[in-house]
Every structure is written in structure tokens, then in C-alpha cells.
PDB file of C-alpha atoms and ligand atoms in Angstrom:
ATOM      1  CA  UNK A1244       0.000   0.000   0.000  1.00 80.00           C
ATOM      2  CA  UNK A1245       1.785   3.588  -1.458  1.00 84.00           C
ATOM      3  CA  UNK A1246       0.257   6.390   1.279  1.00 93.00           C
ATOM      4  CA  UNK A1247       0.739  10.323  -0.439  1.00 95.00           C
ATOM      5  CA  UNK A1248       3.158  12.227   0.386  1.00 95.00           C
ATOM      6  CA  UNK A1249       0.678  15.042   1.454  1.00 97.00           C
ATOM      7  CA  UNK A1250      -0.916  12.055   3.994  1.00 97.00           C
ATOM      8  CA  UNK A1251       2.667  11.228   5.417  1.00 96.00           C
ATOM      9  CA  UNK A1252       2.909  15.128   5.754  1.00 96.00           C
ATOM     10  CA  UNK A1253      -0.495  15.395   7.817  1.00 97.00           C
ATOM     11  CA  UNK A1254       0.833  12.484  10.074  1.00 97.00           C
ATOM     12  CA  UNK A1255       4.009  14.018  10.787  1.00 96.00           C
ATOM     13  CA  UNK A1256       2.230  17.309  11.621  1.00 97.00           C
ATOM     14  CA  UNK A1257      -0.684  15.853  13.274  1.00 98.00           C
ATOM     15  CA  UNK A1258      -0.543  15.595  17.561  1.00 98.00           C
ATOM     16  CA  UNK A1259      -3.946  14.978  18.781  1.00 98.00           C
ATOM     17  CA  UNK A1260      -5.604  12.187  17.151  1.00 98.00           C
ATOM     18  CA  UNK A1261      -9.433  11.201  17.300  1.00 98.00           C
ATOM     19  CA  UNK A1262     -10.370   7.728  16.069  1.00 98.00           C
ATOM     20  CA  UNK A1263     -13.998   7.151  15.447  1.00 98.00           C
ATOM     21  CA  UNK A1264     -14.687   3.354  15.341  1.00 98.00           C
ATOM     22  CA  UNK A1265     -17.731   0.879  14.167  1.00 97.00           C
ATOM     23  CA  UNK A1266     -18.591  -2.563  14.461  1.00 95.00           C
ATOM     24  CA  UNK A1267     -16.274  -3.586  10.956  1.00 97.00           C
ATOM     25  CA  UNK A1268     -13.268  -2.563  13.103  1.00 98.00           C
ATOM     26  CA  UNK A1269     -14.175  -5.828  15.191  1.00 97.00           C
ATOM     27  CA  UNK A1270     -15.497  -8.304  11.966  1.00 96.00           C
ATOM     28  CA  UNK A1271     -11.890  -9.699  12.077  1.00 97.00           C
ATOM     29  CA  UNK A1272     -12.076 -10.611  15.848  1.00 97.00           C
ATOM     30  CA  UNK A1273     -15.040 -12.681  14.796  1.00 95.00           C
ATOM     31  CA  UNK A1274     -17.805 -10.090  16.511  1.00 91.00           C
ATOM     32  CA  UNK A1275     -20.614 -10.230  12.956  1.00 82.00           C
ATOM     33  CA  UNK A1276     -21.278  -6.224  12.158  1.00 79.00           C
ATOM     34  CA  UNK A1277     -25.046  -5.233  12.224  1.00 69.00           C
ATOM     35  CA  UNK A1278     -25.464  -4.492   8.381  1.00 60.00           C
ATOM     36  CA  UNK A1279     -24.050  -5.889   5.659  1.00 56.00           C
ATOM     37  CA  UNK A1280     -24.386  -9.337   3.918  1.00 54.00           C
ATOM     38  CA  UNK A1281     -23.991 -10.840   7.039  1.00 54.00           C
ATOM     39  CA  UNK A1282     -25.288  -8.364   9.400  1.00 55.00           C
ATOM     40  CA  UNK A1283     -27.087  -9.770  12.523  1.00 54.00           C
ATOM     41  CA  UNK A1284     -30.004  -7.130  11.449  1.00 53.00           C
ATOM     42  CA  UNK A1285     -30.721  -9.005   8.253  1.00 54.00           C
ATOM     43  CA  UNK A1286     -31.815 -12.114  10.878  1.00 59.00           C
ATOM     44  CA  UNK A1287     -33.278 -10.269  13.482  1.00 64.00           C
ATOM     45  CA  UNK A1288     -35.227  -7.375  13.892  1.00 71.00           C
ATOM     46  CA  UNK A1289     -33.694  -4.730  15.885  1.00 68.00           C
ATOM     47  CA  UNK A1290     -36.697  -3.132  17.099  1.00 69.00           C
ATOM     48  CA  UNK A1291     -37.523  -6.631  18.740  1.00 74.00           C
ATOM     49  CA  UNK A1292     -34.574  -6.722  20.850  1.00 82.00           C
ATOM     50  CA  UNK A1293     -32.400  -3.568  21.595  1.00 90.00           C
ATOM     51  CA  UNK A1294     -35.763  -1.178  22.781  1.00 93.00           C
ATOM     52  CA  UNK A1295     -36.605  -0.544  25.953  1.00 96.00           C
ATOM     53  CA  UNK A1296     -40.257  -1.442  25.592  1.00 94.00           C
ATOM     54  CA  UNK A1297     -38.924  -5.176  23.947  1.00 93.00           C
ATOM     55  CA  UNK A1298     -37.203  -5.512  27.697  1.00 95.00           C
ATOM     56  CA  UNK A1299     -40.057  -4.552  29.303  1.00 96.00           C
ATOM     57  CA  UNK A1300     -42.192  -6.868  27.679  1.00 94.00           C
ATOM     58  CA  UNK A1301     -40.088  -9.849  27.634  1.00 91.00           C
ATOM     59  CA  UNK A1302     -37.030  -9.387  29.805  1.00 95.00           C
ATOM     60  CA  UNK A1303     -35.881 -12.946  29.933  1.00 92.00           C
ATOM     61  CA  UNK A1304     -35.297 -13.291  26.141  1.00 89.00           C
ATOM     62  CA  UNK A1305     -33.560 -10.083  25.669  1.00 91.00           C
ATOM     63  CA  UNK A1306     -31.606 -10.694  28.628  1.00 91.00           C
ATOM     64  CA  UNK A1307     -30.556 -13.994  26.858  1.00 88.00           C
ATOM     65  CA  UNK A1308     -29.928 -12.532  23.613  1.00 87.00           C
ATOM     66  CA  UNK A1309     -27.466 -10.121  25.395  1.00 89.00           C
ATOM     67  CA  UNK A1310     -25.971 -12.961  27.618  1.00 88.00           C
ATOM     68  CA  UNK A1311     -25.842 -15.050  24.378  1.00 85.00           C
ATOM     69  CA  UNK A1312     -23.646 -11.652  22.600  1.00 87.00           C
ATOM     70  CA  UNK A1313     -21.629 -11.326  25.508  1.00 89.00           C
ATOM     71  CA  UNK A1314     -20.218 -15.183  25.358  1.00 87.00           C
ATOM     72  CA  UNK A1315     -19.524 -14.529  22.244  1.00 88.00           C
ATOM     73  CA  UNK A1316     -17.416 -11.380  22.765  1.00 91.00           C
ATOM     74  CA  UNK A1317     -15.655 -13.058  25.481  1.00 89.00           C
ATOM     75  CA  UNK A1318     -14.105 -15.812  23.275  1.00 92.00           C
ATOM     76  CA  UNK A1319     -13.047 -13.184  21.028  1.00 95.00           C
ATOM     77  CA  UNK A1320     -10.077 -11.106  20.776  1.00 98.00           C
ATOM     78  CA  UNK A1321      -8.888  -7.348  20.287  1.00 98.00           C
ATOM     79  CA  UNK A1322      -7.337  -7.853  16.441  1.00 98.00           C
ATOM     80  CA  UNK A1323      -4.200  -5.933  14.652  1.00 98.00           C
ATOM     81  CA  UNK A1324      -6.367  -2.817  14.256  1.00 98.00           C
ATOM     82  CA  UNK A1325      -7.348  -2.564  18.341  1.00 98.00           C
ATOM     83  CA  UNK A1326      -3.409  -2.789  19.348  1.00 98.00           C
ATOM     84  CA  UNK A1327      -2.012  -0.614  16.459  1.00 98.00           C
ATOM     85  CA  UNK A1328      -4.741   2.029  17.652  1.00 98.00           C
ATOM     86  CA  UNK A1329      -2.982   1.778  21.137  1.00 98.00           C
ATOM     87  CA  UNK A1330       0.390   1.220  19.834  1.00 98.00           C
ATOM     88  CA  UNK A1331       0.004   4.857  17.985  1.00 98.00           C
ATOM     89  CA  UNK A1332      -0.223   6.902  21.705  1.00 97.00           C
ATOM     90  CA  UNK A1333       3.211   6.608  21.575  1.00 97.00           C
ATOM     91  CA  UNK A1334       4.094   8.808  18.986  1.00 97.00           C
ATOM     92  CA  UNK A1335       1.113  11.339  19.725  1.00 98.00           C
ATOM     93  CA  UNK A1336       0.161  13.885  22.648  1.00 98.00           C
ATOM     94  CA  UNK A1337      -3.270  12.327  22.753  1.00 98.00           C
ATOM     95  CA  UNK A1338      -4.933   9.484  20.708  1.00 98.00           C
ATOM     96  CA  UNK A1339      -8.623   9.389  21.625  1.00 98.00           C
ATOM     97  CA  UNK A1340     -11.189   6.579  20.584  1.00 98.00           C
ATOM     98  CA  UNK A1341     -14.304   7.436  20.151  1.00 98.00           C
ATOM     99  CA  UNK A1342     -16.470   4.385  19.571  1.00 98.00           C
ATOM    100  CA  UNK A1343     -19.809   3.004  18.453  1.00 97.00           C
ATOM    101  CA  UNK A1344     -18.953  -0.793  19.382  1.00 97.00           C
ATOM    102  CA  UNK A1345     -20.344  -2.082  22.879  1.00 96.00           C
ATOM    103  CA  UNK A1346     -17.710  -4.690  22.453  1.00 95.00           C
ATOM    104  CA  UNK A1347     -15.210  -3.560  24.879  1.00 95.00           C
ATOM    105  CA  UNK A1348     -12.003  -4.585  22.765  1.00 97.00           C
ATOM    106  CA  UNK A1349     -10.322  -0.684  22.857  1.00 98.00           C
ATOM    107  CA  UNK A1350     -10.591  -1.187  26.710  1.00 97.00           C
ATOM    108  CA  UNK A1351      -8.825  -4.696  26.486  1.00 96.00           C
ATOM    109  CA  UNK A1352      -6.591  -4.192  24.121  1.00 98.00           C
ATOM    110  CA  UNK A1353      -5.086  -1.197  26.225  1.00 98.00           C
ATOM    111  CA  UNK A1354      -6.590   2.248  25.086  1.00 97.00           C
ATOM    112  CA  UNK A1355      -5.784   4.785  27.783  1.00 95.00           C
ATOM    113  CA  UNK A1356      -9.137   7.192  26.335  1.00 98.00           C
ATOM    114  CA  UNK A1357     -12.176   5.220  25.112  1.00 98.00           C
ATOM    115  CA  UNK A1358     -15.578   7.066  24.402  1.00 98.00           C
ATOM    116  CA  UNK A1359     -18.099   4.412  24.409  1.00 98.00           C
ATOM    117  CA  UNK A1360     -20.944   6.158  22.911  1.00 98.00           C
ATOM    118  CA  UNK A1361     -23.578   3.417  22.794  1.00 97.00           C
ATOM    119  CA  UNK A1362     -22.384   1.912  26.262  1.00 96.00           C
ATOM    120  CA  UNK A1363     -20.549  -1.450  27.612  1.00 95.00           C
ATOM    121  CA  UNK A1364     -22.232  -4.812  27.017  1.00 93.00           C
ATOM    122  CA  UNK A1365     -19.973  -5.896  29.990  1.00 91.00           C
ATOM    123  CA  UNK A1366     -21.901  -3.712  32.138  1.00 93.00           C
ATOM    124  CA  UNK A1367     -25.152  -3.530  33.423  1.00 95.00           C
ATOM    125  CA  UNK A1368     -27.582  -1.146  35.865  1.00 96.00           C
ATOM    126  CA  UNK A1369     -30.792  -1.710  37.914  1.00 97.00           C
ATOM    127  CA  UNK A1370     -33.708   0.178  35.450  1.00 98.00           C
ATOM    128  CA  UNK A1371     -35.135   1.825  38.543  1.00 98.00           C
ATOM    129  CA  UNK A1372     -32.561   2.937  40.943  1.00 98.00           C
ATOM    130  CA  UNK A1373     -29.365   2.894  38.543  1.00 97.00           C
ATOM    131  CA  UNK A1374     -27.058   0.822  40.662  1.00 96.00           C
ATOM    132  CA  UNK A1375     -24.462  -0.449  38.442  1.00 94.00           C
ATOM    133  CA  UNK A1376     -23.839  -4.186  38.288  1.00 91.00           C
ATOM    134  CA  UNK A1377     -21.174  -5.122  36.577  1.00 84.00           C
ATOM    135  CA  UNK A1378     -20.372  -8.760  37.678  1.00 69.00           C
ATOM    136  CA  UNK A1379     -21.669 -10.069  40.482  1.00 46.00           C
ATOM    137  CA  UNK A1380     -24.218 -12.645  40.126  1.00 47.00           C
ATOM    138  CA  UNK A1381     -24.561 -12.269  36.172  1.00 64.00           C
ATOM    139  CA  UNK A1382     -22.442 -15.555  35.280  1.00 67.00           C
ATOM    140  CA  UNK A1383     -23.107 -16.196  31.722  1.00 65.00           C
ATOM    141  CA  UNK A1384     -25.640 -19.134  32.241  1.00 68.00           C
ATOM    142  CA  UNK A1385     -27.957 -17.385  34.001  1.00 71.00           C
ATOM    143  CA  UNK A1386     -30.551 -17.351  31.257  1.00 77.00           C
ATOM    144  CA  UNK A1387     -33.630 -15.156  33.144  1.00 89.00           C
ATOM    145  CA  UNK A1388     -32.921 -11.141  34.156  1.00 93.00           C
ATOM    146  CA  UNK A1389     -31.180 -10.520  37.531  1.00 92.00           C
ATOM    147  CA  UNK A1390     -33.401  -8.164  40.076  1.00 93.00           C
ATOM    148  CA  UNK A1391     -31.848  -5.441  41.990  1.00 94.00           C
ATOM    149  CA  UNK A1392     -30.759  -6.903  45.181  1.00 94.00           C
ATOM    150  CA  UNK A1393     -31.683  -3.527  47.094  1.00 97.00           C
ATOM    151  CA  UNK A1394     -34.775  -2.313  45.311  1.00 98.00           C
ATOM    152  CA  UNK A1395     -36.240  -5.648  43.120  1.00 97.00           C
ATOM    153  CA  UNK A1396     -35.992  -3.257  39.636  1.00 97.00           C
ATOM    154  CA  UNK A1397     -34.610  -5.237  36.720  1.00 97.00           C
ATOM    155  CA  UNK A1398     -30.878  -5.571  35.876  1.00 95.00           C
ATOM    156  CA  UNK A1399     -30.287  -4.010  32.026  1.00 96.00           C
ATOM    157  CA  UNK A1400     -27.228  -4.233  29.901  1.00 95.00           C
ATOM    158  CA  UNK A1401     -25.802  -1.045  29.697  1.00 96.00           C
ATOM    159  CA  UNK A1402     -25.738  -0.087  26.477  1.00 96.00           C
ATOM    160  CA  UNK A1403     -27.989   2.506  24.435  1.00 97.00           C
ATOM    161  CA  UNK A1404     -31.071   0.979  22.849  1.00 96.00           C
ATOM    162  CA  UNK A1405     -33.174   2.269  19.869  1.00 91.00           C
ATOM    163  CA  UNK A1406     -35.225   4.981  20.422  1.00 92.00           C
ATOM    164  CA  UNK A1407     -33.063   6.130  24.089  1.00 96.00           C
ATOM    165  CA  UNK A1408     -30.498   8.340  23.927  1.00 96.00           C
ATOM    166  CA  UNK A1409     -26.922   9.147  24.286  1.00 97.00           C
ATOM    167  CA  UNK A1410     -24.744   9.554  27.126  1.00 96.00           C
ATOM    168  CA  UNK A1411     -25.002  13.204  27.078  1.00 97.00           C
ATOM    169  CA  UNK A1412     -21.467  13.544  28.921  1.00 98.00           C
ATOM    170  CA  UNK A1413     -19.609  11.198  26.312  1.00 98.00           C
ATOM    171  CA  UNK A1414     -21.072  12.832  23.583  1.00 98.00           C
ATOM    172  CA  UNK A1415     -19.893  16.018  23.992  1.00 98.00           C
ATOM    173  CA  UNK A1416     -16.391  14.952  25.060  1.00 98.00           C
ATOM    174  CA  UNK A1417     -16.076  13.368  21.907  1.00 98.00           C
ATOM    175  CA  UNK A1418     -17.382  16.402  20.077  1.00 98.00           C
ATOM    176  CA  UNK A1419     -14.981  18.516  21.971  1.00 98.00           C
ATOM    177  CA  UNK A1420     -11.924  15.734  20.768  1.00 98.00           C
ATOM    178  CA  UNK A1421     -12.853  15.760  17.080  1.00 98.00           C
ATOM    179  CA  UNK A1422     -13.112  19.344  16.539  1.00 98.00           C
ATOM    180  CA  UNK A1423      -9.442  20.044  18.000  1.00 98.00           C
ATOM    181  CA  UNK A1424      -7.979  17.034  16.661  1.00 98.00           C
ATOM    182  CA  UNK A1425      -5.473  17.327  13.763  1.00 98.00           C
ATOM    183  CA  UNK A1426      -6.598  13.661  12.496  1.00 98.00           C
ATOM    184  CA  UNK A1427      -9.822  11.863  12.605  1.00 98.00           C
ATOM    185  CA  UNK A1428      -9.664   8.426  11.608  1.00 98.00           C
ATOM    186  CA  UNK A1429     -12.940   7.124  10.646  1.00 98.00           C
ATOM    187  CA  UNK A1430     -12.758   2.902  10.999  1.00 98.00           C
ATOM    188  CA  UNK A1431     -15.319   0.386  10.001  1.00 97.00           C
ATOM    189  CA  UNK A1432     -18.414   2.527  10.374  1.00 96.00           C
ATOM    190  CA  UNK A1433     -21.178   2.778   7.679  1.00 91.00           C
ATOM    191  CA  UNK A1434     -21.257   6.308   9.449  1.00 91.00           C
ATOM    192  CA  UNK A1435     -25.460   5.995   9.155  1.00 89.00           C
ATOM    193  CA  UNK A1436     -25.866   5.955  12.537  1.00 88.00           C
ATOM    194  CA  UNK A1437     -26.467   9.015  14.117  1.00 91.00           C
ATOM    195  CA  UNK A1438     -26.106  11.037  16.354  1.00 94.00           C
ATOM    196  CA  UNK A1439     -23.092   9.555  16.680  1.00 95.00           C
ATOM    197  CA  UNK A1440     -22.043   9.702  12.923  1.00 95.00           C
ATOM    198  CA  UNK A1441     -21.934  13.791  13.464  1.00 97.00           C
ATOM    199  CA  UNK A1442     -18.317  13.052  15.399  1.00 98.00           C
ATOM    200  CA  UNK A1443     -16.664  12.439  12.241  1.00 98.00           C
ATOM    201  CA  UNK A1444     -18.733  15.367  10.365  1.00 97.00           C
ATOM    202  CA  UNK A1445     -17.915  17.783  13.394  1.00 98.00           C
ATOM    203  CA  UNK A1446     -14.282  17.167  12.916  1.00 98.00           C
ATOM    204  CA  UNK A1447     -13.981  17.497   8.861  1.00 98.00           C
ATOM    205  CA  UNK A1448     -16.241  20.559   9.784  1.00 98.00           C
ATOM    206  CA  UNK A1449     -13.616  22.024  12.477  1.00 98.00           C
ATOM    207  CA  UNK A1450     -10.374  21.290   9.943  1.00 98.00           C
ATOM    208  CA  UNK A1451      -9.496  18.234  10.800  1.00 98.00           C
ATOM    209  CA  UNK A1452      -7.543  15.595   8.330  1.00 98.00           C
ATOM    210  CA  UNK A1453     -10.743  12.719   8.017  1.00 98.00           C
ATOM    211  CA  UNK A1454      -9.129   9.533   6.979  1.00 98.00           C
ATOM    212  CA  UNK A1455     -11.140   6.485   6.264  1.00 98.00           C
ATOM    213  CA  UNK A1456     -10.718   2.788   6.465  1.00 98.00           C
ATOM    214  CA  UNK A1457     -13.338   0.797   5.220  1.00 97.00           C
ATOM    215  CA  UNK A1458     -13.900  -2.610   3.187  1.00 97.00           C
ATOM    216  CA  UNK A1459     -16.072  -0.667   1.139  1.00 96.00           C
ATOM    217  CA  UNK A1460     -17.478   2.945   0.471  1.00 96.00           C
ATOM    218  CA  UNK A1461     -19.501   4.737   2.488  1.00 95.00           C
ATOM    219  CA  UNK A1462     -21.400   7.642   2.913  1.00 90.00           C
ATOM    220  CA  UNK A1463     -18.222   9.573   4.394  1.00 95.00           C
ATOM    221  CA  UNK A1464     -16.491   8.442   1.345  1.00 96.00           C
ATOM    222  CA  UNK A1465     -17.737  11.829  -0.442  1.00 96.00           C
ATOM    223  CA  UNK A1466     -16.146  14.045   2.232  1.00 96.00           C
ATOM    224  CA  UNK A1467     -12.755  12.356   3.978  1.00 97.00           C
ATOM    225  CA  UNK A1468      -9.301  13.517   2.789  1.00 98.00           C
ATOM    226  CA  UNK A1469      -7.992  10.064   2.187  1.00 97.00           C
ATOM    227  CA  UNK A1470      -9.789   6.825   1.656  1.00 97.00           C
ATOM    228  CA  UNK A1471      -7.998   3.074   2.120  1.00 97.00           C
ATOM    229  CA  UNK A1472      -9.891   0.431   1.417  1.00 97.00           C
ATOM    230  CA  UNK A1473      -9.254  -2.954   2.648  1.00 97.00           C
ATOM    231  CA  UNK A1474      -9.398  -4.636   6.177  1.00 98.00           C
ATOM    232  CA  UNK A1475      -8.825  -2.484   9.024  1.00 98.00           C
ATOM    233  CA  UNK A1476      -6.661  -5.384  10.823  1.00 98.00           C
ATOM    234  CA  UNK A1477      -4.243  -5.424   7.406  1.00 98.00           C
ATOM    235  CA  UNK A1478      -4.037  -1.486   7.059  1.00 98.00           C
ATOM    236  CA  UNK A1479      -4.135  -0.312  10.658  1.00 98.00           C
ATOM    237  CA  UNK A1480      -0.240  -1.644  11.312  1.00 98.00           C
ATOM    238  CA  UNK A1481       0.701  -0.140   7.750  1.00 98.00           C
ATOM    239  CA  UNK A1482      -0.261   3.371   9.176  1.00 98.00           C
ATOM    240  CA  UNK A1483       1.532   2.652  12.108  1.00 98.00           C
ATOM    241  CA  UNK A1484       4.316   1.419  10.671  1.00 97.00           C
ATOM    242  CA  UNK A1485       4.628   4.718   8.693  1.00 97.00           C
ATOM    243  CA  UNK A1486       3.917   6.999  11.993  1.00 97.00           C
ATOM    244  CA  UNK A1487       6.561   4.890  13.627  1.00 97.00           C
ATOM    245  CA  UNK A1488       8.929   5.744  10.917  1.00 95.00           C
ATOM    246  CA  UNK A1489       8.157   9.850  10.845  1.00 94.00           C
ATOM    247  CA  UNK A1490       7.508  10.104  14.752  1.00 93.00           C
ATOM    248  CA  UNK A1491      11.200   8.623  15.485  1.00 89.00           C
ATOM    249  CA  UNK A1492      12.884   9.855  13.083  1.00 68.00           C
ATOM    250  CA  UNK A1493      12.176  13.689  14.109  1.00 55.00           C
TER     251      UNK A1493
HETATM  252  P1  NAD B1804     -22.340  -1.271  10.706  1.00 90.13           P
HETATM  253  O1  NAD B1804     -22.609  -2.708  10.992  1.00 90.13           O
HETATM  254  O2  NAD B1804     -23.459  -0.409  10.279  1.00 90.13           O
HETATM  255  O3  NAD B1804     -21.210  -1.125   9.592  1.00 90.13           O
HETATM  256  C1  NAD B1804     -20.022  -1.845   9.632  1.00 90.13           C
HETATM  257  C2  NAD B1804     -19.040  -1.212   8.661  1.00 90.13           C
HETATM  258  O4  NAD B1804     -17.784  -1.882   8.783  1.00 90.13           O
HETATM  259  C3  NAD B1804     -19.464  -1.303   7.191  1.00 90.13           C
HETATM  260  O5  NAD B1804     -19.281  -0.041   6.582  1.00 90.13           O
HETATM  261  C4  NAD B1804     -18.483  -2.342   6.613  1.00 90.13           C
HETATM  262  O6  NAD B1804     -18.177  -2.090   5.253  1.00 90.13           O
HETATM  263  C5  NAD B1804     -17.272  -2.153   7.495  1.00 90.13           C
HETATM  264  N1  NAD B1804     -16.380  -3.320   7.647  1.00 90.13           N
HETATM  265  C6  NAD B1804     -16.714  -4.617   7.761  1.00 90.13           C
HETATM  266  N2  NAD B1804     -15.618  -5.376   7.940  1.00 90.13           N
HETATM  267  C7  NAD B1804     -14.559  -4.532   7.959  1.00 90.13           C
HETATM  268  C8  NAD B1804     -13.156  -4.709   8.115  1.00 90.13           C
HETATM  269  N3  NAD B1804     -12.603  -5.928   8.314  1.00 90.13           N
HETATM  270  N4  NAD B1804     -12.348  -3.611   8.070  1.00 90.13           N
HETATM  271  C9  NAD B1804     -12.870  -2.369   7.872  1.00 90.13           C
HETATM  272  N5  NAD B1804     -14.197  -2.150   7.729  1.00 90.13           N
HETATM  273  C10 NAD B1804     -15.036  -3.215   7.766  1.00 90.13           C
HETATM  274  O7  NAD B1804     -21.641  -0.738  12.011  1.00 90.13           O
HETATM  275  P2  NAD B1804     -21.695   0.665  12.702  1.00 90.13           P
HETATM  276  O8  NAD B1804     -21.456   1.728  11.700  1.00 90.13           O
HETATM  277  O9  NAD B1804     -20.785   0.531  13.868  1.00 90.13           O
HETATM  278  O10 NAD B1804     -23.182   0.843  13.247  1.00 90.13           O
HETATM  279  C11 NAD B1804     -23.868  -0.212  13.854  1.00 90.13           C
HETATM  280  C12 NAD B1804     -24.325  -0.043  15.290  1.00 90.13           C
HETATM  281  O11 NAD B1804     -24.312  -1.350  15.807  1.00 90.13           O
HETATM  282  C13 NAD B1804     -23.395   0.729  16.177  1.00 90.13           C
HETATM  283  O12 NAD B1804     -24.190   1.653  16.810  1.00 90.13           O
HETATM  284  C14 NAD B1804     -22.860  -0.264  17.205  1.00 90.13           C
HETATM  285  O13 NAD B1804     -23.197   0.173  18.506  1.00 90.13           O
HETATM  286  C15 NAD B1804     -23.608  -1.518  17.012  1.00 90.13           C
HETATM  287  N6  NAD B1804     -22.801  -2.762  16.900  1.00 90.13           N
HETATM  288  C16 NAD B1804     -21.725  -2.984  17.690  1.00 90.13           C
HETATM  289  C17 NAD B1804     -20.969  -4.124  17.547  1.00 90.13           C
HETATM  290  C18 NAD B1804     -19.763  -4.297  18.423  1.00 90.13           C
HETATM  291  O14 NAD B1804     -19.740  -3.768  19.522  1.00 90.13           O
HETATM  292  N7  NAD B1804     -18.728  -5.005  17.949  1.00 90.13           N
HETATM  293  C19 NAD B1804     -21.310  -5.088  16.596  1.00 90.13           C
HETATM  294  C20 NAD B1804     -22.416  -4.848  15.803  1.00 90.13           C
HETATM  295  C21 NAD B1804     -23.157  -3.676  15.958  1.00 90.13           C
HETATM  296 ZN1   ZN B1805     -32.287  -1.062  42.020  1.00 90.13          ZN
END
């Protein structure tokens, strides 16, 4: 892969970094993306499972759809795109990820400053008094919703559902990051999603270098400075490779 001259330049310029990730920067971990040929949302509809109103009606199964996701996650792995991500706060004052995914792979695979916009599958919260629970008593087999041991309200994933919206705190942190970053790196989002989708447009807005990686185009295709196309896990260590090469040899 040949990267421009004028992108090496931005890179060697650049010292706060935003990344904006979606759920193709996980596909090679083995965690499916939601769209796509082989999107989990072409087999299930969303509305019938990630809304409030689906938990209250039938807690159990969503609670076993999520404990079903979150097996799955925890087999899985952070892959080459996670670590180079972390790997690249070496060579910057501050490398930011701002993310879609509910995953949890930035955290494991070391990110110092991760943005979860939609929330943390691995945690969870009591719907009426907000106590967080984040492990005890919600082993992976445990196939009906957990109650609230101090006021009996049911235990929810915590992670944004359709129709709810976003951590207002994160959201504008991550507004904040983009518009003063010198880079926004836009990985493995369809970028339809919004609000969220407005971190990447906030930053191109505020001058900031957008650079996508994507299997395919997207809808930010139109707009971003530079465009590689391929899997994130094969061209994330290529970037870094070049940022290793222009950060040390300043
Ligand atoms: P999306 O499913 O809408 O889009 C995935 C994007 O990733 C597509 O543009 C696809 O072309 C691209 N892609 C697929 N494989 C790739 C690869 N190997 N390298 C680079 N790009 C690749 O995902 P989205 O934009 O994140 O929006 C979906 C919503 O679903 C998000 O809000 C997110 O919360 C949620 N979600 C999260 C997870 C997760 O946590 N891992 C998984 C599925 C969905
Ligand atoms: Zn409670």
C-alpha cells in the first residue's frame, strides 16, 4: 500500500488524534457487524430486541440474547487494528477513541481514552434505581434477568437501545476531541448511525484531516481527505508502521 506524500505530511504534523470506530473494526475478531451481507439485522429485527419497551415486555429473552452476545465477545479477541490504535499513543500527545462498538475490545486491548458512545455490554444497571452491576451474580448461564438486590428493579445491559439516547457527557467529550484534533480516523463505520455519525462530520467541519478505512465505500467516502480500502486489521499496522517511521525519526 503507497500512502501520499501530502498524507505522510499530515501524520508528521498531526498531535492529537481522534479515532472514530464501528462494528467492521471488530469483523476480524469474529464479533458479525449489524449491516451488511452478514449483518445480525438481516436475521433479526432490531426493534424486537435492543428497545426498551422489547425488555419490558419480555425481559428474559432479551436478557438472553445479550448474555448469548456477551459469550460470544468473550471468546473473542482485540485484532491488529485494536493494538495498532494503542500502539500509535506513543508517537502522539493524545490518541482518543471514540467508539460506536459495545464490544469492549479498545478497553482490552489497552486504550488509555475510550468514548463508548452506545455503552458497555460488559456492564449492566438496575432500570429503577441505577445501581451499576457489573459482575456479580450475572455468570453467563444465568438465562432469566437478575433483580436489583436492594430495590427488586430489573438488571439491564448497559448499552444505548433504539429509540433512548446518548450519554449526554460522552457525547460532547467526543465532540470537543474531534473538533481540536489534527486527524480523525474514521474505521469500520457505515457512518449511518447518528447522532453519533456527526463526530466524524464535526471534525472534517472544524479542519481536521478525516481519513477512512473501510472494506467498502460509504457515505463519508464523499467528504474524507484520504480513503484506504481494505481490512482495518491489514491497514491499521501499515499506518503505524509509517507513523513509527516519521515520529522517530524527528
Ligand atoms: P455497521 O454494521 O453499520 O457497519 C459496519 C461497517 O464496517 C461497514 O461499513 C463495513 O463495510 C465495514 N467493515 C466490515 N468489515 C470490515 C473490516 N474488516 N475492516 C474495515 N471495515 C469493515 O456498524 P456501525 O457503523 O458501527 O453501526 C452499527 C451499530 O451497531 C453501532 O451503533 C454499534 O453500537 C452496534 N454494533 C456494535 C458491535 C460491536 O460492539 N462489535 C457489533 C455490531 C453492531
Ligand atoms: Zn435497584
Amino acid at each position: 500500500m503507497n500512502f501520499t506524500d501530502s498524507f505522510l505530511k499530515r501524520i508528521t504534523n498531526a498531535e492529537k488524534i481522534v479515532v472514530f470506530t464501528g462494528a467492521g473494526i471488530s469483523a476480524e475478531s469474529g464479533i458479525p457487524t449489524f449491516r451488511g451481507k452478514d449483518g445480525i439485522w438481516n436475521k433479526l429485527k432490531p426493534e424486537e430486541l435492543a428497545s426498551f419497551n422489547a425488555f419490558l415486555k419480555n425481559p428474559d429473552m432479551v436478557w438472553e440474547w445479550y448474555q448469548h452476545r456477551r459469550s460470544i465477545i468473550h471468546e473473542k479477541s482485540p485484532n491488529a487494528a485494536h493494538y495498532s490504535i494503542t500502539e500509535m499513543e506513543k508517537y502522539f500527545d493524545k490518541v482518543s477513541v471514540v467508539t460506536q462498538n459495545v464490544d469492549n475490545l479498545h478497553r482490552r486491548a489497552g486504550n488509555n481514552n475510550v468514548y463508548e458512545l452506545h455503552g458497555n455490554i460488559e456492564r449492566n444497571y438496575c432500570i429503577e434505581c441505577k445501581r451499576p452491576y457489573n459482575d456479580s451474580g450475572l455468570e453467563l448461564e444465568n438465562k432469566q434477568v437478575p433483580k436489583c438486590d436492594y430495590c427488586g428493579g430489573l438488571i439491564r445491559p448497559d448499552v444505548v437501545w433504539f429509540g433512548e439516547v446518548l450519554p449526554q457527557d460522552v457525547f460532547a467529550e467526543s465532540e470537543r476531541l474531534a473538533a481540536e484534533s489534527d486527524i480523525c480516523f474514521v474505521i469500520g463505520t457505515s457512518a449511518v448511525v447518528y447522532p453519533a455519525a456527526y463526530i466524524p462530520l464535526g471534525a472534517k467541519q472544524a479542519g481536521s484531516c478525516l481519513v477512512e478505512i473501510n472494506i467498502e465505500e460509504t457515505e463519508l467516502s464523499q467528504i474524507a481527505d484520504y480513503s484506504y480500502f481494505g481490512a482495518a486489521g491489514k491497514i491499521m499496522p501499515k499506518i503505524l508502521d509509517e507513523i513509527k517511521k516519521l515520529k522517530t525519526s524527528i
